[in-house]
Amino acid sequence: PTKIEFETSYLESEAISLCKSCLEDKASSEMSNLLLSPIMILENSPFYNIPLAVRFKGDLNLDILEKCINEIIDRHETLRTTFQTIDEDPCQIIHPFASRKIHVVDISRLPKEDREKEIHRLAQNEARTPFNLQAGPLFRAKIIHVGDNDHVVLTNMHHIISDGWSM
């Protein structure tokens, strides 16, 4: 794909580049439209979400985990990408890295018998929350503090930036 550099004043976000494969190859543009149109139509649906919950038992340094998640976001452009329709063609916008604060939900004060239900409720809510392909981000992470040495990390990404196999 061809990359076009834009000054940040042209876009609301500080996007660094816009990829339009259609500039040189009309067939490529039509294929992109064919593949991305159903996803763009269903952008406010959780149908394309790829949620994941991982439980950590033991000592977990939340600062280091947050730094690791941010390092992954920094290294992988797809985790910093949003999608716009420009001249009726779907286009990806790759944003510069900006460190994210990972939200921590503390449920440790709940009675032990209610914590598992709350973990499932929070995980279901995250899995059902749709992504906005234009505003992003298309990757989210949240940490549930269940108790001493007990955490659940919830991640969710839109299928447009991941195939699931890579996970």
XYZ file of C-alpha atoms in Angstrom:
167
model
C 0.000 0.000 0.000
C 1.016 3.549 -0.656
C 1.483 5.793 2.378
C 0.551 9.440 2.217
C 1.998 11.751 4.865
C -0.398 14.303 6.358
C 0.205 17.174 8.660
C -1.622 16.518 11.889
C -3.790 19.586 11.359
C -5.675 17.713 8.636
C -6.933 15.079 11.048
C -8.562 15.382 14.453
C -6.144 12.879 15.917
C -2.397 13.031 15.466
C -2.306 10.396 12.775
C 1.051 9.954 11.124
C 0.003 8.268 7.929
C -2.877 7.204 5.797
C -2.650 4.058 3.700
C -4.661 3.920 0.515
C -3.947 0.901 -1.608
C -6.379 2.222 -4.189
C -4.116 4.978 -5.478
C -2.411 2.821 -8.065
C -4.646 -0.219 -8.369
C -8.424 0.128 -8.771
C -8.911 -3.639 -8.397
C -7.163 -3.494 -5.046
C -9.512 -0.698 -3.952
C -12.558 -2.703 -4.974
C -11.256 -5.732 -3.051
C -10.645 -3.572 0.035
C -14.187 -2.228 -0.219
C -15.564 -5.749 -0.558
C -13.664 -6.995 2.496
C -14.058 -3.969 4.752
C -17.611 -2.853 3.938
C -19.378 -5.475 6.107
C -17.036 -4.684 8.992
C -17.561 -0.932 8.625
C -21.343 -1.426 8.558
C -21.233 -3.483 11.758
C -18.750 -1.230 13.555
C -21.154 -0.562 16.424
C -21.671 -4.267 16.994
C -19.644 -6.560 19.270
C -19.835 -9.257 16.569
C -16.190 -8.686 15.549
C -14.782 -8.447 19.103
C -11.991 -10.800 20.191
C -12.140 -10.783 23.994
C -9.695 -12.581 26.268
C -9.552 -13.008 30.047
C -6.417 -14.302 31.775
C -6.210 -14.922 35.507
C -2.935 -14.350 37.339
C -2.451 -15.975 40.732
C 0.638 -14.769 42.567
C 2.605 -11.574 42.850
C 1.775 -9.301 39.901
C 3.511 -5.970 39.438
C 0.798 -3.817 37.852
C 3.238 -1.072 36.826
C 5.396 -3.532 34.901
C 2.306 -5.123 33.308
C 1.121 -1.692 32.160
C 4.586 -0.929 30.733
C 4.567 -4.281 28.896
C 1.122 -3.631 27.383
C 2.269 -0.174 26.281
C 5.442 -1.633 24.761
C 3.322 -4.066 22.728
C 1.094 -1.203 21.552
C 4.180 0.816 20.620
C 5.700 -2.048 18.598
C 2.554 -3.026 16.679
C 1.010 -0.426 14.387
C -2.225 -2.398 14.108
C -2.926 -1.704 17.789
C -2.692 2.033 17.007
C -4.778 1.939 13.833
C -8.240 3.321 13.133
C -10.288 3.296 9.930
C -11.981 6.085 8.001
C -13.892 6.254 4.774
C -12.275 8.763 2.426
C -13.753 9.326 -1.014
C -15.888 6.210 -0.389
C -12.766 4.090 0.090
C -11.911 2.509 3.445
C -8.525 3.733 4.666
C -6.412 2.887 7.674
C -4.887 5.595 9.813
C -1.855 4.664 11.894
C -1.546 6.859 14.973
C 1.675 7.689 16.790
C 2.245 5.853 20.040
C 0.791 7.429 23.155
C 1.165 5.694 26.490
C -2.111 4.376 27.889
C -3.118 4.097 31.505
C -4.617 0.655 32.072
C -7.793 0.887 34.151
C -7.813 -1.213 37.328
C -11.140 -2.312 38.793
C -10.816 -3.288 42.455
C -13.404 -5.851 43.546
C -11.392 -7.097 46.529
C -13.808 -5.506 48.998
C -16.740 -7.547 47.703
C -17.677 -10.667 49.665
C -15.690 -13.626 48.300
C -18.874 -15.355 47.115
C -19.731 -12.331 44.899
C -16.322 -11.844 43.294
C -16.605 -14.581 40.645
C -20.002 -13.248 39.542
C -18.514 -9.759 39.289
C -15.553 -11.035 37.241
C -17.970 -12.685 34.802
C -20.156 -9.571 34.652
C -17.179 -7.311 33.927
C -15.791 -9.744 31.334
C -19.192 -10.010 29.614
C -19.591 -6.222 29.573
C -16.157 -5.803 28.012
C -16.812 -8.527 25.438
C -20.120 -6.901 24.477
C -18.809 -3.343 24.208
C -18.466 -2.424 20.537
C -15.520 -0.563 19.055
C -15.710 2.678 17.145
C -13.501 2.014 14.119
C -13.061 5.711 13.413
C -12.295 6.911 16.941
C -10.471 3.877 18.339
C -8.619 2.516 20.108
C -9.312 -0.927 18.639
C -7.446 -2.653 21.456
C -8.503 -2.340 25.090
C -7.073 -3.741 28.313
C -8.419 -3.716 31.847
C -7.185 -5.282 35.073
C -9.503 -6.670 37.746
C -7.942 -6.746 41.199
C -9.738 -9.700 42.817
C -7.656 -9.928 45.974
C -4.124 -10.284 47.261
C -2.120 -12.096 44.562
C -5.233 -12.562 42.397
C -5.867 -10.542 39.212
C -7.773 -10.984 35.976
C -6.535 -9.180 32.862
C -9.203 -8.483 30.273
C -8.186 -7.623 26.733
C -10.397 -7.020 23.761
C -9.570 -6.137 20.180
C -11.528 -5.694 17.002
C -11.157 -8.429 14.404
C -10.161 -5.831 11.813
C -6.756 -5.549 13.540
C -6.293 -9.189 14.536
C -7.086 -12.567 13.074
C -7.352 -14.414 16.385
C -4.753 -16.978 15.317
C -1.995 -14.595 16.282
C -3.161 -14.620 19.854
